[in-house]
Amino acid sequence: DAKTTQPTSMDCAEGRAANLPCNHSTISGNEYVYWYRQIHSQGPQYIIHGLKNNETNEMASLIITEDRKSSTLILPHATLRDTAVYYCIVRPPTGANSKLTFGKGITLSVRP
Amino acid sequence: DTGVSQDPRHKITKRGQNVTFRCDPISEHNRLYWYRQTLGQGPEFLTYFQNEAQLEKSRLLSDRFSAERPKGSFSTLEIQRTEQGDSAMYLCASSPRAGLNTEAFFGQGTRLTVV
């Protein structure tokens, strides 16, 4: 079972920041927060992951609250190509149970 | 780096027929995963391999489903006696060796339609 909850959908204007929230109130101390996205008819694409510190890469920033019960994925300047389903996933460190467990994700629609 | 490759991209089959899908992971990735995705849902885990060993199988993987990774490189997923409920996107992913907290890379998937 997915251990995260996300809104069903959201939209934002092109060029603006998209802030995608995720709740993971039952996260364990050694579990990471991963974000993937899936553009229509393609396989999921890795975006970013973190444990407790905020992370940034060329695609996005990940802000994790101090209690680690929620996080926000930030796309700083959304484009039309960012329209996709975004999945927030809680995952233990690699080991016997390292599979990704997806929920339904949040559908982000970027409008012109 | 050619990424994870899946073949075929699309398959239409009649109910009761057998189908086989192939996945070629990224070179030297020793972990390989199979997922199934139906419309409007997130991908659901089916099974995974570490090298040639199949280490975990979901209860979704009925006895009509079998997966292999004979030499620890490419993998095949076979569905016997297909049913309409098997219609879905079948996704393969690979990741580097265990012990590192790394991401999984997904292929484009094989879309199966059972008529």
Coordinates of C-alpha atoms in Angstrom, one line a residue:
Chain A
D1 CA 0.0 0.0 0.0
A2 CA 1.2 3.5 -0.9
K3 CA 2.3 5.4 2.2
T4 CA 1.7 8.8 0.8
T5 CA -1.3 11.0 0.1
Q6 CA -1.4 13.6 -2.7
P7 CA -4.2 15.8 -4.1
T8 CA -5.8 14.4 -7.2
S9 CA -4.9 17.3 -9.5
M10 CA -3.6 20.9 -9.7
D11 CA -2.8 23.4 -12.4
C12 CA -0.4 26.3 -12.8
A13 CA 0.5 28.9 -15.3
E14 CA 3.4 28.4 -17.7
G15 CA 6.5 30.1 -16.3
R16 CA 5.3 30.1 -12.7
A17 CA 6.5 27.8 -10.0
A18 CA 4.5 24.6 -9.4
N19 CA 4.4 23.4 -5.8
L20 CA 3.3 19.9 -5.5
P21 CA 2.5 18.7 -1.9
C22 CA 2.7 15.3 -0.4
N23 CA 1.9 13.9 3.0
H24 CA 3.8 10.9 4.4
S25 CA 2.9 11.1 8.1
T26 CA 3.9 7.4 8.8
I27 CA 7.4 7.7 7.2
S28 CA 10.1 5.8 9.1
G29 CA 13.4 7.2 10.0
N30 CA 15.4 5.5 7.3
E31 CA 12.9 5.9 4.5
Y32 CA 13.5 8.2 1.6
V33 CA 11.1 10.4 -0.3
Y34 CA 11.2 9.9 -4.0
W35 CA 9.4 11.8 -6.8
Y36 CA 8.7 10.4 -10.2
R37 CA 6.7 11.8 -13.0
Q38 CA 4.9 10.1 -15.9
I39 CA 4.1 11.9 -19.1
H40 CA 1.2 10.5 -21.1
S41 CA 2.0 7.1 -22.6
Q42 CA 5.6 7.0 -21.3
G43 CA 7.3 5.2 -18.5
P44 CA 7.9 7.0 -15.2
Q45 CA 10.8 9.3 -15.0
Y46 CA 12.9 9.9 -11.9
I47 CA 13.0 13.5 -10.7
I48 CA 14.6 13.7 -7.3
H49 CA 14.8 12.1 -3.8
G50 CA 15.8 13.0 -0.3
L51 CA 16.0 11.8 3.3
K52 CA 15.7 14.9 5.5
N53 CA 17.7 17.7 3.9
N54 CA 16.3 19.8 1.1
E55 CA 17.5 18.7 -2.3
T56 CA 17.9 20.5 -5.6
N57 CA 18.8 19.3 -9.1
E58 CA 18.4 20.5 -12.6
M59 CA 14.8 19.4 -12.7
A60 CA 13.3 20.4 -9.4
S61 CA 13.7 21.1 -5.7
L62 CA 12.5 18.9 -2.9
I63 CA 11.5 20.5 0.4
I64 CA 11.0 18.1 3.3
T65 CA 9.5 19.4 6.6
E66 CA 11.6 19.1 9.7
D67 CA 9.3 16.3 11.1
R68 CA 9.5 14.6 7.7
K69 CA 5.8 14.1 7.6
S70 CA 5.3 16.0 4.4
S71 CA 7.2 17.4 1.5
T72 CA 6.8 19.7 -1.5
L73 CA 8.2 19.2 -5.0
I74 CA 8.9 22.5 -6.6
L75 CA 9.2 23.0 -10.4
P76 CA 10.6 26.5 -10.4
H77 CA 9.5 27.6 -13.9
A78 CA 6.8 25.2 -15.2
T79 CA 6.5 24.6 -18.9
L80 CA 3.8 22.9 -21.0
R81 CA 6.1 19.8 -21.1
D82 CA 5.8 19.5 -17.4
T83 CA 2.2 18.5 -17.7
A84 CA 2.2 14.9 -16.2
V85 CA 1.3 12.7 -13.3
Y86 CA 3.7 13.2 -10.4
Y87 CA 4.2 10.4 -7.9
C88 CA 5.5 10.9 -4.4
I89 CA 6.9 7.7 -3.0
V90 CA 8.3 6.6 0.3
R91 CA 11.0 4.0 -0.1
P92 CA 13.2 2.2 2.4
P93 CA 17.0 2.1 1.6
T94 CA 17.9 -0.5 -1.0
G95 CA 17.7 -4.0 0.4
A96 CA 15.2 -6.7 0.3
N97 CA 12.2 -4.4 0.0
S98 CA 13.5 -1.7 -2.3
K99 CA 10.7 -1.7 -4.8
L100 CA 8.8 1.5 -5.6
T101 CA 5.2 1.5 -4.4
F102 CA 3.2 4.0 -6.5
G103 CA -0.1 5.6 -5.5
K104 CA -2.3 7.4 -8.0
G105 CA -0.2 10.5 -8.0
I106 CA -1.2 14.1 -8.7
T107 CA -2.0 15.3 -12.2
L108 CA -0.3 18.6 -12.9
S109 CA -1.7 20.6 -15.8
V110 CA 0.4 23.5 -17.0
R111 CA -1.7 26.1 -18.8
P112 CA -0.4 28.5 -21.4
Chain B
D1 CA 23.5 4.7 -22.6
T2 CA 20.5 3.5 -24.5
G3 CA 18.2 3.3 -21.5
V4 CA 15.8 0.5 -20.6
S5 CA 14.4 -1.0 -23.8
Q6 CA 11.1 -2.9 -24.0
D7 CA 9.8 -4.9 -26.9
P8 CA 7.2 -4.8 -28.4
R9 CA 5.8 -1.4 -27.6
H10 CA 2.3 -2.6 -28.4
K11 CA 0.7 -6.0 -28.5
I12 CA -2.9 -7.0 -29.4
T13 CA -3.8 -10.5 -28.8
K14 CA -6.9 -12.7 -28.6
R15 CA -8.2 -14.0 -25.3
G16 CA -6.6 -17.3 -24.5
Q17 CA -3.4 -16.7 -26.4
N18 CA 0.0 -16.6 -24.8
V19 CA 2.2 -13.5 -25.0
T20 CA 5.8 -12.8 -24.1
F21 CA 7.4 -9.4 -23.5
R22 CA 11.1 -8.6 -23.4
C23 CA 13.0 -6.1 -21.3
D24 CA 16.7 -5.1 -21.9
P25 CA 17.9 -3.2 -18.8
I26 CA 20.6 -0.6 -18.7
S27 CA 24.0 -2.3 -19.0
E28 CA 25.4 -3.4 -15.7
H29 CA 22.2 -2.8 -13.8
N30 CA 21.8 -5.9 -11.7
R31 CA 18.3 -5.1 -10.5
L32 CA 15.3 -5.5 -12.8
Y33 CA 11.7 -4.8 -12.0
W34 CA 8.4 -5.5 -13.7
Y35 CA 5.3 -3.4 -13.1
R36 CA 1.8 -3.3 -14.5
Q37 CA -0.3 -0.2 -15.0
T38 CA -4.0 0.1 -15.8
L39 CA -5.7 3.2 -16.9
G40 CA -5.9 5.9 -14.2
Q41 CA -3.8 4.0 -11.8
G42 CA -0.2 4.2 -10.7
P43 CA 2.2 1.3 -11.7
E44 CA 1.8 -1.8 -9.6
F45 CA 4.8 -4.0 -8.7
L46 CA 4.8 -7.5 -10.1
T47 CA 8.3 -8.9 -9.5
Y48 CA 12.0 -8.1 -9.3
F49 CA 15.3 -9.8 -10.0
Q50 CA 18.7 -9.3 -8.7
N51 CA 21.0 -10.7 -11.4
E52 CA 19.3 -13.9 -12.4
A53 CA 17.5 -14.6 -9.1
Q54 CA 13.9 -13.7 -8.8
L55 CA 13.7 -12.3 -5.2
E56 CA 10.2 -11.1 -4.9
K57 CA 6.8 -11.7 -6.5
S58 CA 3.6 -9.8 -5.9
R59 CA 0.4 -11.7 -5.3
L60 CA -0.8 -10.0 -8.5
L61 CA 1.5 -12.4 -10.4
S62 CA -0.9 -15.2 -10.8
D63 CA 0.2 -18.7 -12.0
R64 CA -0.5 -17.6 -15.6
F65 CA 2.4 -15.1 -15.3
S66 CA 6.0 -16.1 -15.4
A67 CA 9.1 -14.0 -15.5
E68 CA 12.7 -15.0 -16.2
R69 CA 16.1 -13.4 -16.4
P70 CA 18.3 -16.4 -17.4
K71 CA 21.7 -14.7 -17.6
G72 CA 21.1 -11.8 -15.4
S73 CA 20.8 -9.4 -18.4
F74 CA 17.5 -9.2 -20.3
S75 CA 14.3 -10.4 -18.9
T76 CA 11.1 -11.9 -20.3
L77 CA 7.5 -11.7 -18.9
E78 CA 5.1 -14.3 -20.3
I79 CA 1.4 -14.4 -19.8
Q80 CA -0.4 -17.6 -20.6
R81 CA -4.0 -17.9 -21.5
T82 CA -4.5 -14.2 -21.6
E83 CA -7.7 -12.7 -20.2
Q84 CA -9.3 -9.3 -20.9
G85 CA -8.3 -8.2 -17.4
D86 CA -4.6 -8.6 -18.4
S87 CA -5.0 -5.6 -20.7
A88 CA -2.6 -3.0 -19.3
M89 CA 0.8 -1.3 -19.8
Y90 CA 3.6 -3.5 -18.6
L91 CA 6.6 -1.6 -17.5
C92 CA 10.2 -2.7 -16.8
A93 CA 12.7 -0.8 -14.7
S94 CA 16.3 -1.4 -13.8
S95 CA 18.6 0.0 -11.1
P96 CA 22.3 -0.4 -10.2
R97 CA 23.6 -2.8 -7.7
A98 CA 22.1 -3.2 -4.2
G99 CA 23.6 -1.2 -1.4
L100 CA 23.2 2.1 -3.0
N101 CA 20.1 4.2 -2.7
T102 CA 19.6 4.9 -6.3
E103 CA 16.8 5.6 -8.6
A104 CA 15.2 3.1 -10.9
F105 CA 15.1 3.8 -14.6
F106 CA 11.9 2.8 -16.5
G107 CA 11.4 1.7 -20.1
Q108 CA 8.6 3.0 -22.3
G109 CA 6.5 0.0 -21.5
T110 CA 4.6 -2.6 -23.6
R111 CA 0.9 -1.9 -24.0
L112 CA -1.1 -5.1 -24.1
T113 CA -4.7 -5.2 -25.4
V114 CA -6.6 -8.5 -25.0
V115 CA -9.6 -8.7 -27.3

